[in-house]
PDB file of C-alpha atoms in Angstrom:
ATOM      1  CA  MET A1362     -22.689   1.667   6.675  1.00 60.00           C
ATOM      2  CA  ASN A1363     -23.138   4.470   8.701  1.00 62.00           C
ATOM      3  CA  ILE A1364     -20.377   6.425   8.169  1.00 77.00           C
ATOM      4  CA  LYS A1365     -17.765   8.213   5.892  1.00 85.00           C
ATOM      5  CA  ILE A1366     -14.418   8.765   7.251  1.00 95.00           C
ATOM      6  CA  PRO A1367     -12.905  12.425   5.095  1.00 96.00           C
ATOM      7  CA  LEU A1368     -10.206  11.529   3.567  1.00 97.00           C
ATOM      8  CA  ALA A1369      -8.287  15.205   3.239  1.00 97.00           C
ATOM      9  CA  PRO A1370      -6.685  15.312   6.585  1.00 97.00           C
ATOM     10  CA  PHE A1371      -4.241  12.451   5.311  1.00 98.00           C
ATOM     11  CA  ARG A1372      -5.133  12.610   1.960  1.00 98.00           C
ATOM     12  CA  PHE A1373      -1.470  14.260   0.033  1.00 98.00           C
ATOM     13  CA  ASP A1374      -0.695  14.963  -3.702  1.00 98.00           C
ATOM     14  CA  GLY A1375       1.468  17.866  -3.527  1.00 97.00           C
ATOM     15  CA  SER A1376      -0.985  20.834  -3.550  1.00 97.00           C
ATOM     16  CA  GLU A1377       0.338  21.744  -0.096  1.00 96.00           C
ATOM     17  CA  PRO A1378       4.069  20.171   1.735  1.00 96.00           C
ATOM     18  CA  PHE A1379       3.778  18.019   4.321  1.00 97.00           C
ATOM     19  CA  GLU A1380       5.579  18.412   7.505  1.00 97.00           C
ATOM     20  CA  ALA A1381       6.119  14.903   9.249  1.00 96.00           C
ATOM     21  CA  GLY A1382       6.443  16.875  12.841  1.00 95.00           C
ATOM     22  CA  GLN A1383       3.159  18.484  12.465  1.00 96.00           C
ATOM     23  CA  ARG A1384       1.240  15.446  11.494  1.00 97.00           C
ATOM     24  CA  PRO A1385      -0.499  13.831  14.587  1.00 98.00           C
ATOM     25  CA  THR A1386      -0.354  10.036  15.107  1.00 98.00           C
ATOM     26  CA  GLN A1387      -3.622   9.473  17.041  1.00 98.00           C
ATOM     27  CA  ILE A1388      -6.700  11.607  16.273  1.00 98.00           C
ATOM     28  CA  THR A1389     -10.590  10.652  17.465  1.00 97.00           C
ATOM     29  CA  PRO A1390     -11.890   7.447  17.086  1.00 97.00           C
ATOM     30  CA  PHE A1391     -14.420   6.739  14.299  1.00 97.00           C
ATOM     31  CA  TYR A1392     -15.690   3.647  15.894  1.00 96.00           C
ATOM     32  CA  GLU A1393     -17.429   3.400  19.027  1.00 95.00           C
ATOM     33  CA  ASN A1394     -15.979   0.095  20.896  1.00 96.00           C
ATOM     34  CA  LYS A1395     -14.892  -2.980  19.834  1.00 96.00           C
ATOM     35  CA  LYS A1396     -18.170  -4.482  18.309  1.00 96.00           C
ATOM     36  CA  ASP A1397     -18.863  -1.171  17.004  1.00 96.00           C
ATOM     37  CA  TYR A1398     -14.844  -1.341  14.525  1.00 96.00           C
ATOM     38  CA  LYS A1399     -16.049  -5.319  13.648  1.00 96.00           C
ATOM     39  CA  GLY A1400     -18.585  -4.311  11.521  1.00 96.00           C
ATOM     40  CA  LEU A1401     -17.438  -1.268  10.201  1.00 96.00           C
ATOM     41  CA  LEU A1402     -14.093  -3.426   9.066  1.00 96.00           C
ATOM     42  CA  ASP A1403     -16.419  -5.981   7.582  1.00 95.00           C
ATOM     43  CA  ASP A1404     -18.811  -3.997   5.935  1.00 95.00           C
ATOM     44  CA  TYR A1405     -15.157  -2.189   4.310  1.00 96.00           C
ATOM     45  CA  GLN A1406     -14.313  -5.646   3.319  1.00 95.00           C
ATOM     46  CA  ASP A1407     -17.756  -6.687   1.661  1.00 95.00           C
ATOM     47  CA  GLU A1408     -17.864  -3.537  -0.545  1.00 95.00           C
ATOM     48  CA  ILE A1409     -14.082  -3.706  -1.342  1.00 96.00           C
ATOM     49  CA  ASP A1410     -14.701  -7.630  -2.302  1.00 96.00           C
ATOM     50  CA  ASP A1411     -17.841  -6.335  -4.143  1.00 96.00           C
ATOM     51  CA  LEU A1412     -15.896  -3.845  -5.727  1.00 97.00           C
ATOM     52  CA  GLN A1413     -12.900  -5.725  -6.638  1.00 96.00           C
ATOM     53  CA  ASN A1414     -15.207  -8.880  -8.358  1.00 96.00           C
ATOM     54  CA  MET A1415     -16.348  -5.515 -10.823  1.00 96.00           C
ATOM     55  CA  MET A1416     -12.381  -4.960 -11.362  1.00 97.00           C
ATOM     56  CA  TYR A1417     -11.727  -8.429 -12.361  1.00 96.00           C
ATOM     57  CA  ALA A1418     -14.698  -8.623 -14.707  1.00 96.00           C
ATOM     58  CA  HIS A1419     -13.849  -5.697 -16.151  1.00 96.00           C
ATOM     59  CA  ASN A1420     -10.544  -6.320 -16.743  1.00 96.00           C
ATOM     60  CA  ARG A1421      -9.316  -2.475 -17.743  1.00 97.00           C
ATOM     61  CA  TYR A1422      -7.682  -1.290 -13.975  1.00 98.00           C
ATOM     62  CA  SER A1423      -5.879  -2.635 -11.433  1.00 98.00           C
ATOM     63  CA  LEU A1424      -5.221  -1.205  -7.795  1.00 98.00           C
ATOM     64  CA  LEU A1425      -1.061  -1.119  -6.386  1.00 98.00           C
ATOM     65  CA  LEU A1426      -1.583  -0.311  -2.777  1.00 98.00           C
ATOM     66  CA  VAL A1427       2.142   0.340  -1.245  1.00 98.00           C
ATOM     67  CA  PHE A1428       2.919   0.302   2.810  1.00 98.00           C
ATOM     68  CA  GLN A1429       5.435   2.039   4.161  1.00 98.00           C
ATOM     69  CA  ALA A1430       6.653   2.725   7.923  1.00 98.00           C
ATOM     70  CA  MET A1431       8.514   3.013  10.672  1.00 97.00           C
ATOM     71  CA  ASP A1432       9.438  -0.522  12.446  1.00 95.00           C
ATOM     72  CA  ALA A1433       6.099  -1.746  14.986  1.00 96.00           C
ATOM     73  CA  ALA A1434       3.464   0.045  12.890  1.00 97.00           C
ATOM     74  CA  GLY A1435       1.352  -1.818  11.772  1.00 96.00           C
ATOM     75  CA  LYS A1436       1.633  -2.634   8.474  1.00 97.00           C
ATOM     76  CA  ASP A1437       1.570  -6.575   8.229  1.00 96.00           C
ATOM     77  CA  GLY A1438      -2.084  -6.502  10.520  1.00 96.00           C
ATOM     78  CA  THR A1439      -3.150  -3.915   8.379  1.00 97.00           C
ATOM     79  CA  ILE A1440      -2.917  -5.544   4.989  1.00 97.00           C
ATOM     80  CA  ARG A1441      -4.082  -8.883   6.922  1.00 95.00           C
ATOM     81  CA  ARG A1442      -6.926  -7.148   8.808  1.00 94.00           C
ATOM     82  CA  VAL A1443      -7.925  -5.180   5.512  1.00 93.00           C
ATOM     83  CA  MET A1444      -7.783  -8.013   3.220  1.00 92.00           C
ATOM     84  CA  SER A1445      -9.379 -10.730   4.824  1.00 88.00           C
ATOM     85  CA  GLY A1446     -12.445 -10.552   3.573  1.00 82.00           C
ATOM     86  CA  ILE A1447     -11.158 -10.067  -0.180  1.00 90.00           C
ATOM     87  CA  ASN A1448     -11.385 -13.047  -2.779  1.00 89.00           C
ATOM     88  CA  PRO A1449      -7.886 -14.586  -2.476  1.00 89.00           C
ATOM     89  CA  HIS A1450      -7.841 -14.805  -6.291  1.00 89.00           C
ATOM     90  CA  GLY A1451      -7.773 -11.438  -6.773  1.00 93.00           C
ATOM     91  CA  VAL A1452      -5.128  -9.953  -4.503  1.00 96.00           C
ATOM     92  CA  VAL A1453      -1.961 -10.518  -4.352  1.00 96.00           C
ATOM     93  CA  VAL A1454       0.838  -9.682  -1.316  1.00 97.00           C
ATOM     94  CA  HIS A1455       4.567  -9.179  -1.953  1.00 97.00           C
ATOM     95  CA  ALA A1456       6.765  -7.945   1.097  1.00 97.00           C
ATOM     96  CA  PHE A1457       9.846  -6.999   0.085  1.00 97.00           C
ATOM     97  CA  LYS A1458      13.549  -6.979   2.478  1.00 93.00           C
ATOM     98  CA  LYS A1459      16.687  -6.512   1.737  1.00 91.00           C
ATOM     99  CA  PRO A1460      17.190  -7.113  -2.109  1.00 93.00           C
ATOM    100  CA  SER A1461      18.425 -10.625  -3.091  1.00 94.00           C
ATOM    101  CA  GLU A1462      22.177 -10.890  -4.959  1.00 94.00           C
ATOM    102  CA  GLU A1463      19.527 -11.626  -7.956  1.00 95.00           C
ATOM    103  CA  GLU A1464      18.100  -8.051  -7.571  1.00 95.00           C
ATOM    104  CA  LEU A1465      21.017  -6.721  -7.030  1.00 94.00           C
ATOM    105  CA  GLU A1466      22.506  -6.908 -10.751  1.00 95.00           C
ATOM    106  CA  HIS A1467      19.224  -5.710 -11.785  1.00 95.00           C
ATOM    107  CA  ASP A1468      18.280  -1.751 -11.509  1.00 95.00           C
ATOM    108  CA  TYR A1469      16.327  -0.752  -7.849  1.00 95.00           C
ATOM    109  CA  LEU A1470      12.998  -1.002  -9.619  1.00 97.00           C
ATOM    110  CA  TRP A1471      13.203  -4.044 -11.030  1.00 97.00           C
ATOM    111  CA  ARG A1472      12.037  -6.038  -8.430  1.00 97.00           C
ATOM    112  CA  THR A1473       8.940  -4.845  -7.865  1.00 98.00           C
ATOM    113  CA  THR A1474       8.259  -3.730 -11.398  1.00 98.00           C
ATOM    114  CA  LYS A1475       7.785  -7.745 -11.618  1.00 96.00           C
ATOM    115  CA  ARG A1476       5.245  -7.830  -8.773  1.00 97.00           C
ATOM    116  CA  LEU A1477       2.641  -5.469 -10.344  1.00 98.00           C
ATOM    117  CA  PRO A1478      -0.109  -6.881 -10.190  1.00 97.00           C
ATOM    118  CA  GLN A1479      -2.161  -7.672 -13.482  1.00 97.00           C
ATOM    119  CA  ARG A1480      -4.949  -6.442 -14.359  1.00 97.00           C
ATOM    120  CA  GLY A1481      -8.602  -6.825 -12.136  1.00 97.00           C
ATOM    121  CA  LYS A1482      -5.796  -7.262  -9.601  1.00 97.00           C
ATOM    122  CA  ILE A1483      -5.252  -5.332  -6.294  1.00 98.00           C
ATOM    123  CA  GLY A1484      -1.260  -5.899  -5.463  1.00 98.00           C
ATOM    124  CA  ILE A1485      -0.388  -4.981  -1.955  1.00 98.00           C
ATOM    125  CA  PHE A1486       3.795  -3.728  -0.983  1.00 98.00           C
ATOM    126  CA  ASN A1487       4.666  -4.451   1.719  1.00 98.00           C
ATOM    127  CA  ARG A1488       7.354  -2.135   1.801  1.00 97.00           C
ATOM    128  CA  SER A1489       8.190  -1.117  -1.750  1.00 98.00           C
ATOM    129  CA  TYR A1490      10.848   0.798  -4.287  1.00 98.00           C
ATOM    130  CA  TYR A1491      10.685   3.641  -1.329  1.00 98.00           C
ATOM    131  CA  GLU A1492      12.882   1.723   0.341  1.00 97.00           C
ATOM    132  CA  GLU A1493      15.811   3.390  -1.957  1.00 97.00           C
ATOM    133  CA  VAL A1494      15.183   7.109  -0.810  1.00 98.00           C
ATOM    134  CA  LEU A1495      14.378   6.031   2.925  1.00 98.00           C
ATOM    135  CA  VAL A1496      16.395   3.262   4.071  1.00 97.00           C
ATOM    136  CA  VAL A1497      19.300   3.629   1.770  1.00 97.00           C
ATOM    137  CA  LYS A1498      19.340   7.280   2.170  1.00 97.00           C
ATOM    138  CA  VAL A1499      19.135   6.875   5.718  1.00 97.00           C
ATOM    139  CA  HIS A1500      22.461   4.892   5.344  1.00 96.00           C
ATOM    140  CA  PRO A1501      24.044   5.791   2.024  1.00 94.00           C
ATOM    141  CA  GLY A1502      26.532   3.623   2.561  1.00 93.00           C
ATOM    142  CA  ILE A1503      24.510   0.919   0.997  1.00 94.00           C
ATOM    143  CA  LEU A1504      24.243   3.246  -2.350  1.00 91.00           C
ATOM    144  CA  THR A1505      27.526   2.866  -2.777  1.00 86.00           C
ATOM    145  CA  SER A1506      29.371   0.442  -1.428  1.00 86.00           C
ATOM    146  CA  GLY A1507      26.277  -2.513  -2.122  1.00 84.00           C
ATOM    147  CA  GLN A1508      24.437  -1.483  -5.187  1.00 89.00           C
ATOM    148  CA  ARG A1509      27.310  -1.831  -8.075  1.00 90.00           C
ATOM    149  CA  ILE A1510      26.218   1.402  -9.565  1.00 92.00           C
ATOM    150  CA  PRO A1511      28.584   3.088 -11.136  1.00 93.00           C
ATOM    151  CA  LYS A1512      30.889   5.513  -9.603  1.00 91.00           C
ATOM    152  CA  GLU A1513      30.692   8.083 -12.124  1.00 93.00           C
ATOM    153  CA  HIS A1514      26.982   8.363 -11.166  1.00 93.00           C
ATOM    154  CA  ILE A1515      26.854   8.795  -7.339  1.00 93.00           C
ATOM    155  CA  GLN A1516      29.442  10.845  -6.818  1.00 92.00           C
ATOM    156  CA  ASP A1517      26.553  13.630  -6.359  1.00 95.00           C
ATOM    157  CA  ILE A1518      24.773  11.952  -3.866  1.00 94.00           C
ATOM    158  CA  ASP A1519      22.067  14.710  -2.741  1.00 95.00           C
ATOM    159  CA  GLN A1520      21.215  14.891  -7.049  1.00 97.00           C
ATOM    160  CA  VAL A1521      21.083  10.606  -6.785  1.00 97.00           C
ATOM    161  CA  TRP A1522      18.556  11.438  -4.309  1.00 97.00           C
ATOM    162  CA  GLN A1523      16.000  13.972  -6.521  1.00 98.00           C
ATOM    163  CA  GLN A1524      17.133  11.922  -9.647  1.00 97.00           C
ATOM    164  CA  ARG A1525      15.357   8.531  -7.595  1.00 98.00           C
ATOM    165  CA  TYR A1526      12.557  11.105  -6.695  1.00 98.00           C
ATOM    166  CA  ALA A1527      12.137  11.976 -10.460  1.00 98.00           C
ATOM    167  CA  ASP A1528      12.232   8.105 -11.697  1.00 98.00           C
ATOM    168  CA  ILE A1529       9.668   7.170  -8.998  1.00 98.00           C
ATOM    169  CA  ARG A1530       6.948   9.979 -10.500  1.00 98.00           C
ATOM    170  CA  GLN A1531       7.605   9.188 -13.984  1.00 98.00           C
ATOM    171  CA  PHE A1532       6.969   5.470 -13.188  1.00 98.00           C
ATOM    172  CA  GLU A1533       3.920   5.642 -11.145  1.00 98.00           C
ATOM    173  CA  THR A1534       2.992   8.167 -13.698  1.00 98.00           C
ATOM    174  CA  PHE A1535       3.652   5.326 -16.572  1.00 98.00           C
ATOM    175  CA  LEU A1536       1.432   3.001 -14.565  1.00 98.00           C
ATOM    176  CA  HIS A1537      -1.618   4.899 -14.280  1.00 98.00           C
ATOM    177  CA  ARG A1538      -1.524   5.721 -17.932  1.00 98.00           C
ATOM    178  CA  ASN A1539      -1.953   2.035 -17.961  1.00 98.00           C
ATOM    179  CA  GLY A1540      -4.498   1.179 -16.083  1.00 98.00           C
ATOM    180  CA  THR A1541      -2.845   0.855 -12.325  1.00 98.00           C
ATOM    181  CA  GLN A1542      -4.157   2.946  -9.920  1.00 98.00           C
ATOM    182  CA  VAL A1543      -0.933   3.588  -7.034  1.00 98.00           C
ATOM    183  CA  ILE A1544      -2.459   4.622  -3.431  1.00 98.00           C
ATOM    184  CA  LYS A1545       0.944   5.375  -1.477  1.00 98.00           C
ATOM    185  CA  PHE A1546      -0.020   5.015   2.573  1.00 98.00           C
ATOM    186  CA  PHE A1547       2.704   6.145   5.371  1.00 98.00           C
ATOM    187  CA  LEU A1548       1.855   4.370   8.803  1.00 98.00           C
ATOM    188  CA  HIS A1549       3.302   7.676  11.013  1.00 98.00           C
ATOM    189  CA  LEU A1550       3.759   5.913  14.555  1.00 98.00           C
ATOM    190  CA  SER A1551       4.850   8.185  16.936  1.00 98.00           C
ATOM    191  CA  LYS A1552       8.405   7.141  18.966  1.00 98.00           C
ATOM    192  CA  ASP A1553       6.486   6.292  22.269  1.00 98.00           C
ATOM    193  CA  GLU A1554       4.510   3.784  20.853  1.00 98.00           C
ATOM    194  CA  GLN A1555       6.748   2.334  18.993  1.00 97.00           C
ATOM    195  CA  LYS A1556       9.069   2.049  22.322  1.00 97.00           C
ATOM    196  CA  ALA A1557       5.912   0.540  24.297  1.00 97.00           C
ATOM    197  CA  ARG A1558       5.140  -2.138  20.836  1.00 96.00           C
ATOM    198  CA  PHE A1559       8.601  -3.271  21.055  1.00 96.00           C
ATOM    199  CA  LEU A1560       8.771  -3.681  25.048  1.00 95.00           C
ATOM    200  CA  ASP A1561       5.073  -5.282  24.519  1.00 95.00           C
ATOM    201  CA  ARG A1562       7.491  -8.141  21.930  1.00 95.00           C
ATOM    202  CA  LEU A1563       9.875  -8.348  24.532  1.00 95.00           C
ATOM    203  CA  ASN A1564       7.379  -8.658  27.511  1.00 95.00           C
ATOM    204  CA  THR A1565       5.044 -11.201  25.915  1.00 95.00           C
ATOM    205  CA  PRO A1566       6.842 -14.720  24.971  1.00 94.00           C
ATOM    206  CA  SER A1567       4.084 -15.425  22.194  1.00 94.00           C
ATOM    207  CA  LYS A1568       5.801 -11.972  20.565  1.00 93.00           C
ATOM    208  CA  ASN A1569       9.018 -12.765  20.847  1.00 93.00           C
ATOM    209  CA  TRP A1570       9.563 -14.041  17.719  1.00 93.00           C
ATOM    210  CA  LYS A1571       8.497 -10.526  16.282  1.00 89.00           C
ATOM    211  CA  PHE A1572      11.032  -8.741  17.859  1.00 91.00           C
ATOM    212  CA  SER A1573      14.579  -7.906  16.346  1.00 88.00           C
ATOM    213  CA  GLU A1574      17.860  -6.301  17.218  1.00 89.00           C
ATOM    214  CA  HIS A1575      17.907  -4.675  14.151  1.00 89.00           C
ATOM    215  CA  ASP A1576      14.820  -2.900  14.673  1.00 87.00           C
ATOM    216  CA  VAL A1577      15.725  -0.748  18.211  1.00 90.00           C
ATOM    217  CA  LYS A1578      19.617  -0.016  15.530  1.00 93.00           C
ATOM    218  CA  GLU A1579      17.051   1.289  13.450  1.00 95.00           C
ATOM    219  CA  ARG A1580      15.478   3.788  16.336  1.00 95.00           C
ATOM    220  CA  GLN A1581      18.510   5.075  16.875  1.00 96.00           C
ATOM    221  CA  HIS A1582      18.001   6.487  13.445  1.00 97.00           C
ATOM    222  CA  TRP A1583      14.113   8.087  14.540  1.00 98.00           C
ATOM    223  CA  ASP A1584      14.836  11.376  13.072  1.00 98.00           C
ATOM    224  CA  ALA A1585      16.469  10.826   9.863  1.00 98.00           C
ATOM    225  CA  TYR A1586      13.536   8.641   8.985  1.00 98.00           C
ATOM    226  CA  GLN A1587      11.829  11.131   9.680  1.00 98.00           C
ATOM    227  CA  ALA A1588      13.204  13.656   7.369  1.00 98.00           C
ATOM    228  CA  ALA A1589      13.473  10.807   4.691  1.00 98.00           C
ATOM    229  CA  TYR A1590       9.643  10.480   4.774  1.00 98.00           C
ATOM    230  CA  GLN A1591       9.098  14.073   4.692  1.00 98.00           C
ATOM    231  CA  ASP A1592      11.609  14.657   1.629  1.00 98.00           C
ATOM    232  CA  CYS A1593      10.186  11.694  -0.138  1.00 98.00           C
ATOM    233  CA  ILE A1594       6.505  12.480   0.187  1.00 98.00           C
ATOM    234  CA  ASN A1595       6.591  16.321  -0.662  1.00 98.00           C
ATOM    235  CA  ALA A1596       8.541  15.065  -3.357  1.00 98.00           C
ATOM    236  CA  THR A1597       6.777  12.151  -5.152  1.00 98.00           C
ATOM    237  CA  ALA A1598       2.951  13.108  -3.994  1.00 98.00           C
ATOM    238  CA  THR A1599       0.805  13.646  -6.985  1.00 98.00           C
ATOM    239  CA  PRO A1600      -2.946  14.178  -7.927  1.00 97.00           C
ATOM    240  CA  GLU A1601      -2.568  10.666  -9.929  1.00 97.00           C
ATOM    241  CA  SER A1602      -0.880   8.744  -6.983  1.00 98.00           C
ATOM    242  CA  PRO A1603      -1.317  10.505  -3.569  1.00 98.00           C
ATOM    243  CA  TRP A1604      -0.066   9.703  -0.193  1.00 98.00           C
ATOM    244  CA  TYR A1605      -2.362   9.360   2.852  1.00 98.00           C
ATOM    245  CA  VAL A1606      -0.590  10.107   6.024  1.00 98.00           C
ATOM    246  CA  ILE A1607      -2.387   7.459   8.341  1.00 98.00           C
ATOM    247  CA  PRO A1608      -2.177   7.779  12.776  1.00 98.00           C
ATOM    248  CA  ALA A1609      -1.333   4.793  13.302  1.00 98.00           C
ATOM    249  CA  ASP A1610      -0.994   4.941  17.170  1.00 98.00           C
ATOM    250  CA  ASP A1611      -4.805   3.254  16.854  1.00 98.00           C
ATOM    251  CA  LYS A1612      -4.576   0.141  14.665  1.00 98.00           C
ATOM    252  CA  LYS A1613      -8.529  -0.086  14.575  1.00 98.00           C
ATOM    253  CA  ASN A1614      -8.782   3.540  13.541  1.00 98.00           C
ATOM    254  CA  MET A1615      -6.001   2.956  11.591  1.00 98.00           C
ATOM    255  CA  ARG A1616      -6.783   0.449   9.379  1.00 98.00           C
ATOM    256  CA  LEU A1617     -10.477   1.841   9.376  1.00 98.00           C
ATOM    257  CA  ILE A1618      -8.698   5.171   7.194  1.00 98.00           C
ATOM    258  CA  VAL A1619      -7.151   2.594   4.739  1.00 98.00           C
ATOM    259  CA  CYS A1620     -10.133   0.895   4.094  1.00 97.00           C
ATOM    260  CA  GLU A1621     -12.199   4.246   3.336  1.00 97.00           C
ATOM    261  CA  THR A1622      -9.159   5.158   1.204  1.00 98.00           C
ATOM    262  CA  ILE A1623      -9.105   1.625  -0.540  1.00 98.00           C
ATOM    263  CA  LEU A1624     -12.946   2.122  -0.990  1.00 97.00           C
ATOM    264  CA  GLN A1625     -12.618   5.745  -2.477  1.00 96.00           C
ATOM    265  CA  HIS A1626     -10.499   5.557  -5.217  1.00 97.00           C
ATOM    266  CA  MET A1627     -12.431   1.916  -5.881  1.00 97.00           C
ATOM    267  CA  ARG A1628     -15.747   3.927  -6.688  1.00 96.00           C
ATOM    268  CA  GLN A1629     -13.918   6.625  -8.728  1.00 96.00           C
ATOM    269  CA  LEU A1630     -12.599   3.826 -11.249  1.00 97.00           C
ATOM    270  CA  ASP A1631     -14.875   3.969 -14.183  1.00 96.00           C
ATOM    271  CA  MET A1632     -15.812   0.181 -14.018  1.00 95.00           C
ATOM    272  CA  HIS A1633     -19.122  -1.802 -14.593  1.00 95.00           C
ATOM    273  CA  TYR A1634     -19.681  -5.517 -15.405  1.00 94.00           C
ATOM    274  CA  PRO A1635     -19.081  -7.053 -19.337  1.00 90.00           C
ATOM    275  CA  LYS A1636     -22.596  -6.655 -21.093  1.00 85.00           C
ATOM    276  CA  VAL A1637     -24.012  -9.053 -22.371  1.00 77.00           C
ATOM    277  CA  GLU A1638     -25.099  -8.931 -26.009  1.00 76.00           C
ATOM    278  CA  ASP A1639     -28.386  -9.421 -27.447  1.00 72.00           C
ATOM    279  CA  GLU A1640     -27.317 -12.625 -29.547  1.00 77.00           C
ATOM    280  CA  GLN A1641     -25.607 -13.857 -26.371  1.00 79.00           C
ATOM    281  CA  LYS A1642     -28.876 -13.380 -24.320  1.00 75.00           C
ATOM    282  CA  ILE A1643     -30.460 -15.576 -27.006  1.00 77.00           C
ATOM    283  CA  ALA A1644     -27.978 -18.363 -26.564  1.00 81.00           C
ATOM    284  CA  PHE A1645     -28.102 -17.734 -22.713  1.00 81.00           C
ATOM    285  CA  GLU A1646     -31.931 -18.229 -23.184  1.00 81.00           C
ATOM    286  CA  GLN A1647     -31.647 -22.017 -25.169  1.00 80.00           C
ATOM    287  CA  TYR A1648     -28.844 -22.912 -22.537  1.00 77.00           C
ATOM    288  CA  ARG A1649     -31.083 -22.130 -19.578  1.00 83.00           C
ATOM    289  CA  LYS A1650     -34.084 -23.979 -21.337  1.00 81.00           C
ATOM    290  CA  MET A1651     -31.334 -27.289 -21.760  1.00 83.00           C
ATOM    291  CA  LEU A1652     -30.066 -27.466 -18.190  1.00 84.00           C
ATOM    292  CA  GLU A1653     -34.113 -27.276 -16.866  1.00 83.00           C
ATOM    293  CA  GLU A1654     -35.073 -29.769 -18.940  1.00 84.00           C
ATOM    294  CA  GLU A1655     -31.982 -32.212 -17.638  1.00 85.00           C
ATOM    295  CA  ASP A1656     -34.087 -33.594 -15.130  1.00 71.00           C
ATOM    296  CA  ARG A1657     -37.606 -34.210 -16.662  1.00 65.00           C
TER     297      ARG A1657
END
């Protein structure tokens, strides 16, 4: 692979503030053309697959990739394209939508906690517990009338968000200490590009199924969502569990940056294949001779 994408412009770890309106949604592509993009993506997939196999054999670490974005930013496509070349036994994807009745009977972290990846695997959350400080913050009525939380704990709404940010930071610190590397992606889409993608869904019969009236309704809260993302990222970005704000107007470029981010984190993990002890080597030699002599 003859490319290395610098991640510093996209990484937020709490050392500097994130301002949504100051971050680009499109940058100069890291690929030259469609063929070049495909070759780079294939190379990324091959190395991610190799490292995931080592992660599985090492059986100490796991990786949790969290994808958050406005509607039509390309979460589904990015997850599908980036992970399509990875051994499916090593990757588990969960998409979180409106909480079910069962999920509402528990705390807000319950439904995602039970979907955390096992050691050796990559877990992907398409939306996540962050919805509780994004959608719920934009629509606080969900908190006050839909989540069945005792009234005395939600009297001060502003305090609720600060408490939830603290809960999430502590939760991700706990995961990090137990071997789960958390990487969070905000696919940063412009309002104009979202409009273009919605129109494309409406104007292309094969994409009609992707369109939802709900998407247009939520678009009316664009500024509130941008503010919620800004507050959320600033409150939960840490060196151990950083956020990556990825320009999303160019889907191909976005996927390459996501791949580079995953790879750089995987390379930093202290992983290796299990070592074969001397006694095992002797036994292996005996088994090798037995197998080679079967057809003689």
